[in-house]
mmCIF file of C-alpha atoms and ligand atoms in Angstrom:
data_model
loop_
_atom_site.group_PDB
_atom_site.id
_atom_site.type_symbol
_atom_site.label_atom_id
_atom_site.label_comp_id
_atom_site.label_asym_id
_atom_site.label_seq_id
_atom_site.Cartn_x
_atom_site.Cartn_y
_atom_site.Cartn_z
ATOM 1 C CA UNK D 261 66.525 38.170 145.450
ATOM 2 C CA UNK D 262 65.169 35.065 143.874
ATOM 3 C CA UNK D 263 67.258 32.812 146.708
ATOM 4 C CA UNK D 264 65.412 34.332 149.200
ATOM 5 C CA UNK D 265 62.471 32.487 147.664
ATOM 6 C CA UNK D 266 61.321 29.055 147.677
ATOM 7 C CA UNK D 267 57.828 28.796 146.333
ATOM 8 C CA UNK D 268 55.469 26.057 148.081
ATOM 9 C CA UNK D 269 53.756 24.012 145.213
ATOM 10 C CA UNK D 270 50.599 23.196 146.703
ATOM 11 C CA UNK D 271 47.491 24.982 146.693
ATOM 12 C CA UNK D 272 45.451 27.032 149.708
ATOM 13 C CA UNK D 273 42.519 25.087 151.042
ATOM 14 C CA UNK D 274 39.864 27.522 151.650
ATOM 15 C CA UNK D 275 38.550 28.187 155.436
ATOM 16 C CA UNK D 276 36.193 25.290 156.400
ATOM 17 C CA UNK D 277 33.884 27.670 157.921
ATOM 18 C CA UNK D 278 30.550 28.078 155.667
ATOM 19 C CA UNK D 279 30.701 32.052 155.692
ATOM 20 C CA UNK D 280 34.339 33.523 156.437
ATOM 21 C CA UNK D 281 32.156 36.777 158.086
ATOM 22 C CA UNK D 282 30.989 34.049 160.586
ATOM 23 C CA UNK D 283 34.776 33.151 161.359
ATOM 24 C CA UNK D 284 35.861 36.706 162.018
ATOM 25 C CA UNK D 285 35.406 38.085 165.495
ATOM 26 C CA UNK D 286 34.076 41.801 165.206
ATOM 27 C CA UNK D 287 35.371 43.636 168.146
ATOM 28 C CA UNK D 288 37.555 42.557 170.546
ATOM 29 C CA UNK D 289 41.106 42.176 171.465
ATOM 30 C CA UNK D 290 42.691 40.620 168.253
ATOM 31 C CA UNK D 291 41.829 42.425 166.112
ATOM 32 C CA UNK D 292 43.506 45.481 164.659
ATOM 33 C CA UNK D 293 41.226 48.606 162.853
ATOM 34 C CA UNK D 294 41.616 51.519 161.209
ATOM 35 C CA UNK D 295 38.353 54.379 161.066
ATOM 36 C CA UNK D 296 36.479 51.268 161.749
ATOM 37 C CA UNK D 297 38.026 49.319 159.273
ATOM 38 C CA UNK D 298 39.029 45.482 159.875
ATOM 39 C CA UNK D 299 42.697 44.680 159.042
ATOM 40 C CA UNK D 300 43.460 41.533 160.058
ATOM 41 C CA UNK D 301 40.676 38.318 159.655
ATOM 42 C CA UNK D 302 41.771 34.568 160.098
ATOM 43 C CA UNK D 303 40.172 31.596 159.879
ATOM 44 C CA UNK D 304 39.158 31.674 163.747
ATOM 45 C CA UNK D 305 39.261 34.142 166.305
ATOM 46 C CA UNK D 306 41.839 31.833 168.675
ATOM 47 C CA UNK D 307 44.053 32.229 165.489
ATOM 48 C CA UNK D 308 43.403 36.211 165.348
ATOM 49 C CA UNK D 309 44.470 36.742 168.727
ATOM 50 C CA UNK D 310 47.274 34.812 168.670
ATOM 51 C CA UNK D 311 49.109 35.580 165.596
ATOM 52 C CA UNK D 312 47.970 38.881 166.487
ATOM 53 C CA UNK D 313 51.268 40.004 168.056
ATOM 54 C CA UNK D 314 53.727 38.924 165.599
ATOM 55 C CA UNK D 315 51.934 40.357 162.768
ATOM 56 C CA UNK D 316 51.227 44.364 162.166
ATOM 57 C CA UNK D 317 49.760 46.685 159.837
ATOM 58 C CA UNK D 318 50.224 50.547 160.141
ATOM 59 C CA UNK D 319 47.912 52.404 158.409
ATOM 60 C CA UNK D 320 49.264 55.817 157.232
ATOM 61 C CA UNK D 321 52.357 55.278 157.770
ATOM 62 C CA UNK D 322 54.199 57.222 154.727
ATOM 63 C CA UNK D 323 52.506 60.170 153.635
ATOM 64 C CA UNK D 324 51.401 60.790 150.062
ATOM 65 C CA UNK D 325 54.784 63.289 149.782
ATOM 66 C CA UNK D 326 56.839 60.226 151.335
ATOM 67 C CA UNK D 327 55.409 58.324 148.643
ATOM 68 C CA UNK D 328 56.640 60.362 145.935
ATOM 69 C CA UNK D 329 60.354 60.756 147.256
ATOM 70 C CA UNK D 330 60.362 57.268 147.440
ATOM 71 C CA UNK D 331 58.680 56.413 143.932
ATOM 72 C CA UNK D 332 61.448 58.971 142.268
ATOM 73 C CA UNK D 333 64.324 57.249 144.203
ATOM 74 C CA UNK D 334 63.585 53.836 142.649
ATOM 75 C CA UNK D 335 61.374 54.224 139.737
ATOM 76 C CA UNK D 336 64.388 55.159 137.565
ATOM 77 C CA UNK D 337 66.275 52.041 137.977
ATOM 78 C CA UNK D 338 62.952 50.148 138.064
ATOM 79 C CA UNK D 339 62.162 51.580 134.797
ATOM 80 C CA UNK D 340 64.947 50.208 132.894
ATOM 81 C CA UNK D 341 63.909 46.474 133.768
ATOM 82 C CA UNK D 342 60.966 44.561 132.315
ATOM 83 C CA UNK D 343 58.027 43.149 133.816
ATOM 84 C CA UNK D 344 58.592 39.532 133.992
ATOM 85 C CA UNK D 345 55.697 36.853 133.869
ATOM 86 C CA UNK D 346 56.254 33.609 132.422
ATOM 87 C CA UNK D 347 58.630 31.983 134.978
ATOM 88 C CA UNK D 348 55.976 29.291 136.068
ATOM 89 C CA UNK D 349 58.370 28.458 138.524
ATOM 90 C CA UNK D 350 59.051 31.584 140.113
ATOM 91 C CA UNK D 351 57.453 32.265 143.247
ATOM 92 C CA UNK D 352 56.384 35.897 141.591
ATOM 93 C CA UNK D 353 54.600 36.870 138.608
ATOM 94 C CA UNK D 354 54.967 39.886 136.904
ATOM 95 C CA UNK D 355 57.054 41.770 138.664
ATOM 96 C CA UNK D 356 60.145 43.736 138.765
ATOM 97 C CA UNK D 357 62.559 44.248 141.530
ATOM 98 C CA UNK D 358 65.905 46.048 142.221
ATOM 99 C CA UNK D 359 67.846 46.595 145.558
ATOM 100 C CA UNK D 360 69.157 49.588 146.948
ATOM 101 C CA UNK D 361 71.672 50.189 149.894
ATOM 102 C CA UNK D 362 71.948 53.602 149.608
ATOM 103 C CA UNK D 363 68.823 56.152 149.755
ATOM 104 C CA UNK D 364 68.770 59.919 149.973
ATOM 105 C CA UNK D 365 68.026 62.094 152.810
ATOM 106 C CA UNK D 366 64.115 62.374 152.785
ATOM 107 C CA UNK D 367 63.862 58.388 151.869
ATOM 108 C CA UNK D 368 66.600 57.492 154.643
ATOM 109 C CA UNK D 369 64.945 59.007 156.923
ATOM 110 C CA UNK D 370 61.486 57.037 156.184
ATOM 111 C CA UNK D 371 63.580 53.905 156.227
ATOM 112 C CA UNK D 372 64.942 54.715 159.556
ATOM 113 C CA UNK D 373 61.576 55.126 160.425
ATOM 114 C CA UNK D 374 60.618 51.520 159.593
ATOM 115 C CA UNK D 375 63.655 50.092 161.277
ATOM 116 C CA UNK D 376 62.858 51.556 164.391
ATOM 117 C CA UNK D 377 59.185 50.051 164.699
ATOM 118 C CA UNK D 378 60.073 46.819 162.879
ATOM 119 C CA UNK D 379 63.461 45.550 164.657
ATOM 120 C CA UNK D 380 64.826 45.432 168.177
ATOM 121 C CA UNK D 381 67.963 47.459 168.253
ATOM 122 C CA UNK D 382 71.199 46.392 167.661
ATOM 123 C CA UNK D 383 69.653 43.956 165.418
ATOM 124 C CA UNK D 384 71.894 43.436 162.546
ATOM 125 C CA UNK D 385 69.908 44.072 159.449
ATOM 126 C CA UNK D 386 70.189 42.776 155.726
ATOM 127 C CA UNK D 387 72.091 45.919 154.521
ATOM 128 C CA UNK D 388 70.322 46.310 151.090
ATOM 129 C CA UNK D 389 66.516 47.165 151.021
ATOM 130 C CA UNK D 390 64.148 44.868 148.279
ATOM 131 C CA UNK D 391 62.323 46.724 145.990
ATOM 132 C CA UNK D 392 59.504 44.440 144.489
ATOM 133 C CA UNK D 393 57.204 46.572 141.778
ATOM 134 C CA UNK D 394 54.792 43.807 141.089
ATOM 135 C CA UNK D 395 52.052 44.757 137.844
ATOM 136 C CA UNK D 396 48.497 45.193 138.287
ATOM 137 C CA UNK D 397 48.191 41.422 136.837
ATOM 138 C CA UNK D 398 51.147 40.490 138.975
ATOM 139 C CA UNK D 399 50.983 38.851 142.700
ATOM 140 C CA UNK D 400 53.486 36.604 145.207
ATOM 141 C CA UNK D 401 52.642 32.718 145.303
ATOM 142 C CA UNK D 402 52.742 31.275 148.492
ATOM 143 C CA UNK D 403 56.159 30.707 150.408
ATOM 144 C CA UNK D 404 58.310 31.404 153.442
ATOM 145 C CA UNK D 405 61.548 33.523 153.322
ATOM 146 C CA UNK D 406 64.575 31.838 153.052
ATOM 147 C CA UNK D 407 65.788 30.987 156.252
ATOM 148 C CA UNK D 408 69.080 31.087 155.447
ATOM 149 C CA UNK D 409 69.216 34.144 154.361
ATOM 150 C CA UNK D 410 66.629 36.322 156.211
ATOM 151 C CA UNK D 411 66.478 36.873 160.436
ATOM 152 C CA UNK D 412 62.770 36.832 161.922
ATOM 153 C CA UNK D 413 61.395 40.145 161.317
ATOM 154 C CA UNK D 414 59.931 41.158 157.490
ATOM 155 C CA UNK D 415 59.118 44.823 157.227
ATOM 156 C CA UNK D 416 57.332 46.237 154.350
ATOM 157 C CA UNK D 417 56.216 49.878 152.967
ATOM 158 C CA UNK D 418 53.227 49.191 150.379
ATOM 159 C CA UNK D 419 53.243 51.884 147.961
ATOM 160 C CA UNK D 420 50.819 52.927 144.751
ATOM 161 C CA UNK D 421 48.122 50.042 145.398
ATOM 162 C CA UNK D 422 46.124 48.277 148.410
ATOM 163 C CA UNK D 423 46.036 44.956 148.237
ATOM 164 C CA UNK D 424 46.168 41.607 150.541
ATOM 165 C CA UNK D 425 48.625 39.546 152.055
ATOM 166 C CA UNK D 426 47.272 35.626 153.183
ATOM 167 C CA UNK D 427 49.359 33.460 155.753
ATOM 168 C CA UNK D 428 48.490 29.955 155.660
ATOM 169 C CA UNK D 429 49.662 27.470 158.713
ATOM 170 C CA UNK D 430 52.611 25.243 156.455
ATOM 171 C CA UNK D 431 50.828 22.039 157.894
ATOM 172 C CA UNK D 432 47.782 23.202 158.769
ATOM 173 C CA UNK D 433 46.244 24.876 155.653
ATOM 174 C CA UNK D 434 42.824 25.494 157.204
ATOM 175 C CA UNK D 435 44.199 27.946 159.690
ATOM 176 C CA UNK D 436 44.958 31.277 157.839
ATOM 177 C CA UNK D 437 44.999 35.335 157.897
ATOM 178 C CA UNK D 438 44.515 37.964 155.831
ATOM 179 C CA UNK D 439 46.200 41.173 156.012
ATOM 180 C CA UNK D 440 44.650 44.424 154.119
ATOM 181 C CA UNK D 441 47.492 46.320 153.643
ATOM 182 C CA UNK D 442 46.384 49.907 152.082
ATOM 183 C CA UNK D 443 48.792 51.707 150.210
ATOM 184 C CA UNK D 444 50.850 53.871 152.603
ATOM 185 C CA UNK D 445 51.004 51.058 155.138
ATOM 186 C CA UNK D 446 53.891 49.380 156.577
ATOM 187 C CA UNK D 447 53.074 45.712 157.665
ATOM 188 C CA UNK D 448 55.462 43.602 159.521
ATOM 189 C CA UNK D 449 55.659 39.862 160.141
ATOM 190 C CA UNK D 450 58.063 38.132 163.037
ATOM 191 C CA UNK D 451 58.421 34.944 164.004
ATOM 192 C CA UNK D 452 55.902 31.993 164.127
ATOM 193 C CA UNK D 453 53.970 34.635 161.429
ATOM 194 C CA UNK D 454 57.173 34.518 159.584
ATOM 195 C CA UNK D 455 58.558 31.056 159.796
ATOM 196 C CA UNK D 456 55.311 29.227 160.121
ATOM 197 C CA UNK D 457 52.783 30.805 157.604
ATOM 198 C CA UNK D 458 53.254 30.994 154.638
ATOM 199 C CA UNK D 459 52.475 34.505 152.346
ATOM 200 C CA UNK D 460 51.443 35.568 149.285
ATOM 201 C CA UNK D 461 49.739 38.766 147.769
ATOM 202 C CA UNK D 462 46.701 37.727 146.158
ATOM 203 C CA UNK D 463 46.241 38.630 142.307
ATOM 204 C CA UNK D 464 43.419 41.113 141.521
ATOM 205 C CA UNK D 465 40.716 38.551 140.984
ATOM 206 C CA UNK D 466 41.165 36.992 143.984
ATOM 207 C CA UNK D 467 41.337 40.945 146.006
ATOM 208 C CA UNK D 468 38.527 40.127 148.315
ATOM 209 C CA UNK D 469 39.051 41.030 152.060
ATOM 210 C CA UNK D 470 36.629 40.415 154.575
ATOM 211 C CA UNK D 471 33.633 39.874 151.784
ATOM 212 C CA UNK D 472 34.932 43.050 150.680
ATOM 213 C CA UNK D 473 36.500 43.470 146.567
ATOM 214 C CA UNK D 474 39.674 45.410 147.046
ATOM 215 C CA UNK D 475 41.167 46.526 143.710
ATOM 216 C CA UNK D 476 44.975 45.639 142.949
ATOM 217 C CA UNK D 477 46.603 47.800 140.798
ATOM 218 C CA UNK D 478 50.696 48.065 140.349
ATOM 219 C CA UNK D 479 52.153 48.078 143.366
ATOM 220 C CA UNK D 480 55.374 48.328 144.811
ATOM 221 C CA UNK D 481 56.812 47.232 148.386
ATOM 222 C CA UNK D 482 59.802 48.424 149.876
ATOM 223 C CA UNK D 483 61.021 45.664 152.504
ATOM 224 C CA UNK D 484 63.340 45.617 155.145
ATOM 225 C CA UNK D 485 65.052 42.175 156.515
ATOM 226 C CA UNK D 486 66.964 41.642 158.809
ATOM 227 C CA UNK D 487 69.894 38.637 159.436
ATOM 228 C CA UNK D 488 69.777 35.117 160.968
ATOM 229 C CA UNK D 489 70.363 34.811 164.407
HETATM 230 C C1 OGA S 782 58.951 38.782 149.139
HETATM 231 C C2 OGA S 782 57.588 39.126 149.577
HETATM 232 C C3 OGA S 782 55.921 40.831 149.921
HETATM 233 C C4 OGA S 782 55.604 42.202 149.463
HETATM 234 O O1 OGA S 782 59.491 39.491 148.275
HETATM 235 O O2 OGA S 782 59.511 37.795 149.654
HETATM 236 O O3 OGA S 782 56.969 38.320 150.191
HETATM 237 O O4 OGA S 782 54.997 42.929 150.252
HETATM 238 N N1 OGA S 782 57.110 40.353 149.313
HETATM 239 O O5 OGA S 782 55.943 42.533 148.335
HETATM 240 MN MN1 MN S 783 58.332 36.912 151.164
#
């Protein structure tokens, strides 16, 4: 899955706004909430709304059951690989990953689930599903799916941890989102959000969302893709 990957070597430039609660509209079209919760901030509101459509987060969207069938489907196979961390190139660290084309009932059916929010039909999808079980001291570096590879639409199930997914503009690094994804959630990214932005999953230390510390711990995502155009 590593050719799907091409890391960015250059560093995120932090907002420009003084207070990132300042940049963040509170209310309003644009923004997406659970029980009151934020899940999507950006460096300005114009950015918020507009991204706002090609990028979504669904809260609850596996149960904690749906979890489990999934977590026993793939931790077997998971198991028998290491952790691996000191690629400085890679666009991951610590993390394993596997790929699976073909899933049992219960999990099939969850997977069916996700490909009939994430893709148009008929769209031909990337037949096997990524697993990526990234450590609680792993994360994802900035970069954009291969192109080559992947179609427009990114669909992924977060399992076992919350954590927080950052786009940055490719040449515009001062416009950027984050994404809370809590565990059970299935986020999806098309288009410009896909192509445009880069994304990462922030390490631990660097788990803040909305002024808010959100713990990382191990974490797997199970992600859907589908095929050029
Ligand atoms: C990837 C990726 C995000 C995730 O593997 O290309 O960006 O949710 N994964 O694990
Ligand atoms: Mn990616």
């Amino acid at each position: 899955m590593k050719l799907l990957l091409s890391v960015l070597k250059r560093t995120y430039t932090p907002a420009v706004c003084t207070s990132r609660r300042r940049c963040v509209s509170s209310g309003g079209s644009g923004l997406l909430r659970r029980r009151d919760e934020t899940l999507v901030v950006g460096s300005s509101r114009e950015l918020v709304q507009r991204l706002g459509s090609q990028v979504e987060v669904r809260t609850g969207f596996i149960t904690e059951q749906e979890e489990g069938a999934l977590m026993r489907e793939v931790e077997p196979g998971l198991k028998k690989k290491r952790y691996e961390f000191d690629h400085w190139d890679d666009a991951i660290h610590g993390y394993r990953e596997t790929e699976r084309e073909r899933w049992g009932e219960a999990c099939e059916e969850i997977l069916s689930r996700v490909r009939s929010v994430a893709f148009p039909e008929g769209s031909p999808l990337l037949g096997p599903v990524h697993v990526l079980d990234l450590d609680k001291t792993g994360y994802i570096k900035p970069h954009i799916d291969s192109v080559k590879f992947c179609g427009s639409t990114i669909a992924g199930l977060c399992l076992l941890s919350d954590s927080i997914m950052r786009l940055v503009k490719e040449d515009a690094t001062n416009e950027w989102l984050d994404l809370l994804l809590p565990r059970y959630s299935l986020y999806i990214l098309r288009d410009q959000a896909r192509y445009n932005f880069t994304h990462e999953i922030l390490k631990d230390e660097e788990s803040v969302f909305n002024g808010q510390k959100v713990s990382r711990l191990r974490r797997i995502s199970i992600i859907c893709r589908n095929l050029p155009g």
